[in-house]
Tab-separated table of C-alpha atoms in Angstrom:
chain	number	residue	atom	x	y	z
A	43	UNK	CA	-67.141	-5.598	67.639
A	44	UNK	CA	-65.854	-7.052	64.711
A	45	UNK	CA	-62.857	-8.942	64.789
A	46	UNK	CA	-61.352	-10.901	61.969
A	47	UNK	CA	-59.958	-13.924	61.720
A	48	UNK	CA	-55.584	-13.721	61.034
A	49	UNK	CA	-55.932	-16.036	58.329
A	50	UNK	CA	-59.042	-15.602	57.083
A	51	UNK	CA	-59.265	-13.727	53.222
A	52	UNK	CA	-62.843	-12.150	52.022
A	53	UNK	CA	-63.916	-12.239	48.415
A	54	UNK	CA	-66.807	-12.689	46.171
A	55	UNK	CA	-67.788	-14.489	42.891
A	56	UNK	CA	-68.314	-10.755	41.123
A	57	UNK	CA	-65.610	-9.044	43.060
A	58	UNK	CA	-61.867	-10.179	42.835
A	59	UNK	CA	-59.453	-8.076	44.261
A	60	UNK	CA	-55.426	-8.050	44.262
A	61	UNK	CA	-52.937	-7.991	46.687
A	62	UNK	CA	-49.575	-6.475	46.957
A	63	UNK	CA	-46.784	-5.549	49.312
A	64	UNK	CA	-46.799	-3.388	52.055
A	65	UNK	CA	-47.764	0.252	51.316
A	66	UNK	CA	-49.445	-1.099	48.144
A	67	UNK	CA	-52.948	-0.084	47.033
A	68	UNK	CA	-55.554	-2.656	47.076
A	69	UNK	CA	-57.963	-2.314	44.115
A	70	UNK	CA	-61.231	-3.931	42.929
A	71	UNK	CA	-62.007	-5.772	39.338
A	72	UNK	CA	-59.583	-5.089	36.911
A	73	UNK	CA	-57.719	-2.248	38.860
A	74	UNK	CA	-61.263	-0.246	39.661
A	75	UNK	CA	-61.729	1.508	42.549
A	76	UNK	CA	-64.325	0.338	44.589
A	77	UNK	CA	-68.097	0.934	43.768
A	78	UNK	CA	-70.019	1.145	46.554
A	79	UNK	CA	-70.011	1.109	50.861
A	80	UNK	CA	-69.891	-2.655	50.541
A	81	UNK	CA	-66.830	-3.111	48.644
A	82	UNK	CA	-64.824	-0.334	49.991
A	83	UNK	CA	-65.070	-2.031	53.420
A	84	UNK	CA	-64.313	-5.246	52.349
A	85	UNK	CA	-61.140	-4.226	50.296
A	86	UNK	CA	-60.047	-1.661	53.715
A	87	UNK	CA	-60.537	-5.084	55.753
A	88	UNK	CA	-58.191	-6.749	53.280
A	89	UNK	CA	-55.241	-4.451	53.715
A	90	UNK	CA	-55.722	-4.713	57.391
A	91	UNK	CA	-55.655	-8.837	56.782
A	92	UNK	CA	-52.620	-8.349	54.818
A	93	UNK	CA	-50.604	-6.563	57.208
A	94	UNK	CA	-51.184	-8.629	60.233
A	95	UNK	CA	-50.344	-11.553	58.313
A	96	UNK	CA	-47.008	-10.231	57.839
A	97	UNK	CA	-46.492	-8.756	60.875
A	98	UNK	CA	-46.771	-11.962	62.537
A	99	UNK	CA	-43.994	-13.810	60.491
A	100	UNK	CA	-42.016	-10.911	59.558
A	101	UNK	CA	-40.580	-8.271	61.365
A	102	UNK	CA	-40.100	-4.785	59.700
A	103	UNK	CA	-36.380	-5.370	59.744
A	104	UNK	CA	-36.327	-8.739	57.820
A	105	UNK	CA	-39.069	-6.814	55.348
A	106	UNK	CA	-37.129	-3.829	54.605
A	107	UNK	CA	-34.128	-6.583	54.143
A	108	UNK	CA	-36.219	-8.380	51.730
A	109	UNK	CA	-37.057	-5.514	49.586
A	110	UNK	CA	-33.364	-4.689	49.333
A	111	UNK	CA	-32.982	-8.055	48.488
A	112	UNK	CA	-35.399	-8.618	45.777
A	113	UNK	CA	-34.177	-4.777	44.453
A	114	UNK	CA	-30.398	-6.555	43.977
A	115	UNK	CA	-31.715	-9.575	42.324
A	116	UNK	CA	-33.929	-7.526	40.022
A	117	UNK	CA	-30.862	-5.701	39.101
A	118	UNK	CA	-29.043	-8.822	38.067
A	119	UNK	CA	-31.426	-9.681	35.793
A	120	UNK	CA	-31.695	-7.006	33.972
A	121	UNK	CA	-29.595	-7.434	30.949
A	122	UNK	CA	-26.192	-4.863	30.570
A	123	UNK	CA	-27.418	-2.677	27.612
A	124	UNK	CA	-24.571	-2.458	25.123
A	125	UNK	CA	-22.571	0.887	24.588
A	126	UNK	CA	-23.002	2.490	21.507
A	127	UNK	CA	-19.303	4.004	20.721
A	128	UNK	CA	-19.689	5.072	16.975
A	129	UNK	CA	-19.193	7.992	15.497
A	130	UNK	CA	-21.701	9.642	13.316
A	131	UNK	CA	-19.520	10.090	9.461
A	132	UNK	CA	-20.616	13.960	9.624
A	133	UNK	CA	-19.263	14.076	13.330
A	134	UNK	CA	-16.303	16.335	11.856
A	135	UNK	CA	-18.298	18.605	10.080
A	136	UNK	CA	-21.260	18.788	13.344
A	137	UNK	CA	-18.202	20.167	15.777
A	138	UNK	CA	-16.766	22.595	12.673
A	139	UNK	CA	-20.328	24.058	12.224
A	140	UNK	CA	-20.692	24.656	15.693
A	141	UNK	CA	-17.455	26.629	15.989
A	142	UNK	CA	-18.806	28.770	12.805
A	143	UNK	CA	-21.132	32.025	13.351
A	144	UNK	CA	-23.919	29.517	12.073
A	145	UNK	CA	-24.529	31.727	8.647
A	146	UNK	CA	-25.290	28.734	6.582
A	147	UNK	CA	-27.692	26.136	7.691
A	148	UNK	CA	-25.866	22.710	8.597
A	149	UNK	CA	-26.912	20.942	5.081
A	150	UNK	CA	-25.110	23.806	3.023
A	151	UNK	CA	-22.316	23.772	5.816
A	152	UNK	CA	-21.452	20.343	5.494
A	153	UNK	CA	-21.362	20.141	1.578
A	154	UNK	CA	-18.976	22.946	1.637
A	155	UNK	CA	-17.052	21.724	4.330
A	156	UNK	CA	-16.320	18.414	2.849
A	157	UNK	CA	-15.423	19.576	-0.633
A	158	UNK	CA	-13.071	22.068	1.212
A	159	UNK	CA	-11.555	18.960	3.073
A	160	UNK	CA	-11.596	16.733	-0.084
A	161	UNK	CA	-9.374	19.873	-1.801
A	162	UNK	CA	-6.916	19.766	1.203
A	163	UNK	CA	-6.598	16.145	1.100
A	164	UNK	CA	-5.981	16.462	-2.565
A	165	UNK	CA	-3.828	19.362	-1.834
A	166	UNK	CA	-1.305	17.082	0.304
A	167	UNK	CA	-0.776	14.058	-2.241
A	168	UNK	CA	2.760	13.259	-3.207
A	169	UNK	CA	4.368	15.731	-6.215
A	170	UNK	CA	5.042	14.738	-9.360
A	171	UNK	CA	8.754	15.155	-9.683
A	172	UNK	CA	8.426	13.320	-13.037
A	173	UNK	CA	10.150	14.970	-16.290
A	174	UNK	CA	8.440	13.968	-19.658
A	175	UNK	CA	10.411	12.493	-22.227
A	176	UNK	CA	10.639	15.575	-25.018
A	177	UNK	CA	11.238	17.995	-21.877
A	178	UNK	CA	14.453	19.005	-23.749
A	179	UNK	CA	12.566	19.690	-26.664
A	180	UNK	CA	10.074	21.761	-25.275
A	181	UNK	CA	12.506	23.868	-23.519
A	182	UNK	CA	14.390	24.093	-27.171
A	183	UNK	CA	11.323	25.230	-28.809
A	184	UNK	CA	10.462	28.128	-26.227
A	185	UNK	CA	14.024	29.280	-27.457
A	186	UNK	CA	13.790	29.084	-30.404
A	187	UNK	CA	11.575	31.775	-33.212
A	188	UNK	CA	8.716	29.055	-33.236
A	189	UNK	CA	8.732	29.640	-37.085
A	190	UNK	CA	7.563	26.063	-37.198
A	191	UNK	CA	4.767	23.561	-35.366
A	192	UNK	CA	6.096	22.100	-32.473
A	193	UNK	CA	5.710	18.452	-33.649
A	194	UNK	CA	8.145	19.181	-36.589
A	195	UNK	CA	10.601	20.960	-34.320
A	196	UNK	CA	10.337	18.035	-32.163
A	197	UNK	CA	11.200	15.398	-34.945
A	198	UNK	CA	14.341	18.083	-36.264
A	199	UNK	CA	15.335	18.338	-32.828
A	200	UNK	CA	15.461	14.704	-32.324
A	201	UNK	CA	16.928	13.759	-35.275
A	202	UNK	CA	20.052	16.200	-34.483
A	203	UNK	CA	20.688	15.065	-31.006
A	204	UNK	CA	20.915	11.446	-32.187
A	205	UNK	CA	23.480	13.033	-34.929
A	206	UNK	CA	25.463	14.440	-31.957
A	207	UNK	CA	25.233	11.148	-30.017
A	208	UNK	CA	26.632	9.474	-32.685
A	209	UNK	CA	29.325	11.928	-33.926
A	210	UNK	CA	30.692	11.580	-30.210
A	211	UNK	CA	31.054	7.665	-30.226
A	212	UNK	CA	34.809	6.329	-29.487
A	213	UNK	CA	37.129	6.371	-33.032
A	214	UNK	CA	37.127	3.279	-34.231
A	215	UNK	CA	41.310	2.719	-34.237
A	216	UNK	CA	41.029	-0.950	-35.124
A	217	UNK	CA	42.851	-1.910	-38.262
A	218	UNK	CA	41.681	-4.095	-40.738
A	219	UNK	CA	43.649	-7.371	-41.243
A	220	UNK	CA	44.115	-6.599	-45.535
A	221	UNK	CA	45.204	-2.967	-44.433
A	222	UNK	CA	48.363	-3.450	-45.975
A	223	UNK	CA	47.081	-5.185	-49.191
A	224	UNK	CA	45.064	-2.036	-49.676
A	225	UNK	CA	47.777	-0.113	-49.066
A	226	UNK	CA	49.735	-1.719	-51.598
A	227	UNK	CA	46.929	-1.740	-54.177
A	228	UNK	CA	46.052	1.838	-53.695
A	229	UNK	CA	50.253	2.506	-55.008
A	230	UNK	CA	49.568	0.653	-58.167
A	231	UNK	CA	48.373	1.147	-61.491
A	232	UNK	CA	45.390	-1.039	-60.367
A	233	UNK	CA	45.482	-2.977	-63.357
A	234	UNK	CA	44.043	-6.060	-61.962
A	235	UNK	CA	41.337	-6.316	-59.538
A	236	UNK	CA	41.730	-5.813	-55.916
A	237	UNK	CA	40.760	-9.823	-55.357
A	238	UNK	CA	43.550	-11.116	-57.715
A	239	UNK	CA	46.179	-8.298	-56.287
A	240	UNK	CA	45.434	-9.418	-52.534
A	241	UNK	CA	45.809	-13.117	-53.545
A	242	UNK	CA	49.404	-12.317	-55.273
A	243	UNK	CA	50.205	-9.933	-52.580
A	244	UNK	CA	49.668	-12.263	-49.832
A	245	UNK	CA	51.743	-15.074	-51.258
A	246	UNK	CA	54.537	-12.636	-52.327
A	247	UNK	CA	54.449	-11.871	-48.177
A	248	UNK	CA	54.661	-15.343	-47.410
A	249	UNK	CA	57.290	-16.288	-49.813
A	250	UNK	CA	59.489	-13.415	-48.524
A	251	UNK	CA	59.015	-14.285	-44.589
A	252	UNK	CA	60.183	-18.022	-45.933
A	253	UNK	CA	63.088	-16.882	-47.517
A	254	UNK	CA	64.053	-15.284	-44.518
A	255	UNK	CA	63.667	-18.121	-41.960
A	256	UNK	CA	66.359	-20.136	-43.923
């Protein structure tokens, strides 16, 4: 009978084969399954080689615990693929379209759903409390017969309410410091210029509070 040798390994120039682990297939050249009697044999006597020359420095125990092994380091190699945590920009309109009854294909969906949400955006922005400056005269010219173009009512308009501002100023109550030479002058015959009456007026006043210091 034939009985091979434990560490013994047959092989020929024009057949290579390869070995693997336990449960593995052994193949011919390039992967090929074998092509004749001959070869078939000598790759079945192979696997047989193969697995007594683990069984007699490995138990089945340590093997299964090197497979494990060699599963865990493969593992940690294998770099952590990152997580990809975006959100698509029409991710909004994708949920809102699948809530709809789907009358509208997605590409007409989504251009009316974001020109509805630019509107409500729109829609939210602060008011304009803001009054423009001829507000009053707007309002007066709805009033009013609109005989006449706005612009011109505008200008009349205008022009009056500065009259009113002004007619309402404080009275001037000051008095001037010749008031009583003008006094005086106005009770003449205003003969002589109001000049020459002030100068002889004023020295007439100081002569008289003189006089009356003595």
């Amino acid at each position: 009978a034939f009985a091979p040798s434990a560490n013994h390994h047959y092989g020929t120039n024009s057949c290579s084969s390869t070995k693997t682990q336990l449960g593995a297939v052994v193949t011919g050249v390039k992967g090929k399954a074998a092509a004749s009697r001959e070869e078939d044999l000598m790759l079945t006597l192979q696997v047989i080689m193969d697995h007594q020359e683990r069984s007699a420095t490995v138990s089945k125990e340590q093997y299964v615990q090197q497979v494990e092994e060699a599963k865990k380091e493969a593992k940690k190699e294998e770099p952590a693929q990152p997580v990809d945590v975006s959100v698509p920009y029409d991710a909004a309109a994708r949920l809102a379209f699948e809530a709809s009854d789907k009358s509208l294909t997605f590409e007409e969906f989504e251009v009316k759903y974001l020109a509805e949400a630019v509107e409500l955006v729109k829609s939210k922005q602060p008011v304009d409390v803001s009054i423009p400056y001829d507000a009053a005269a707007k309002l007066a010219y709805e009033e009013s017969d609109k005989s006449m173009a706005f612009p011109a009512f505008k200008e009349k308009y205008l022009a009056d309410a500065v009259a009113l501002v002004k007619s309402k100023q404080p009275v001037d109550l000051s008095i001037p410091y010749d008031a009583a030479a003008r006094l005086a002058y106005d009770a003449t015959d205003r003969s002589v210029p109001f000049p020459e009456f002030k100068a002889k007026y004023e020295a007439d006043a100081v002569a008289e509070v003189i006089s009356k210091k003595k």
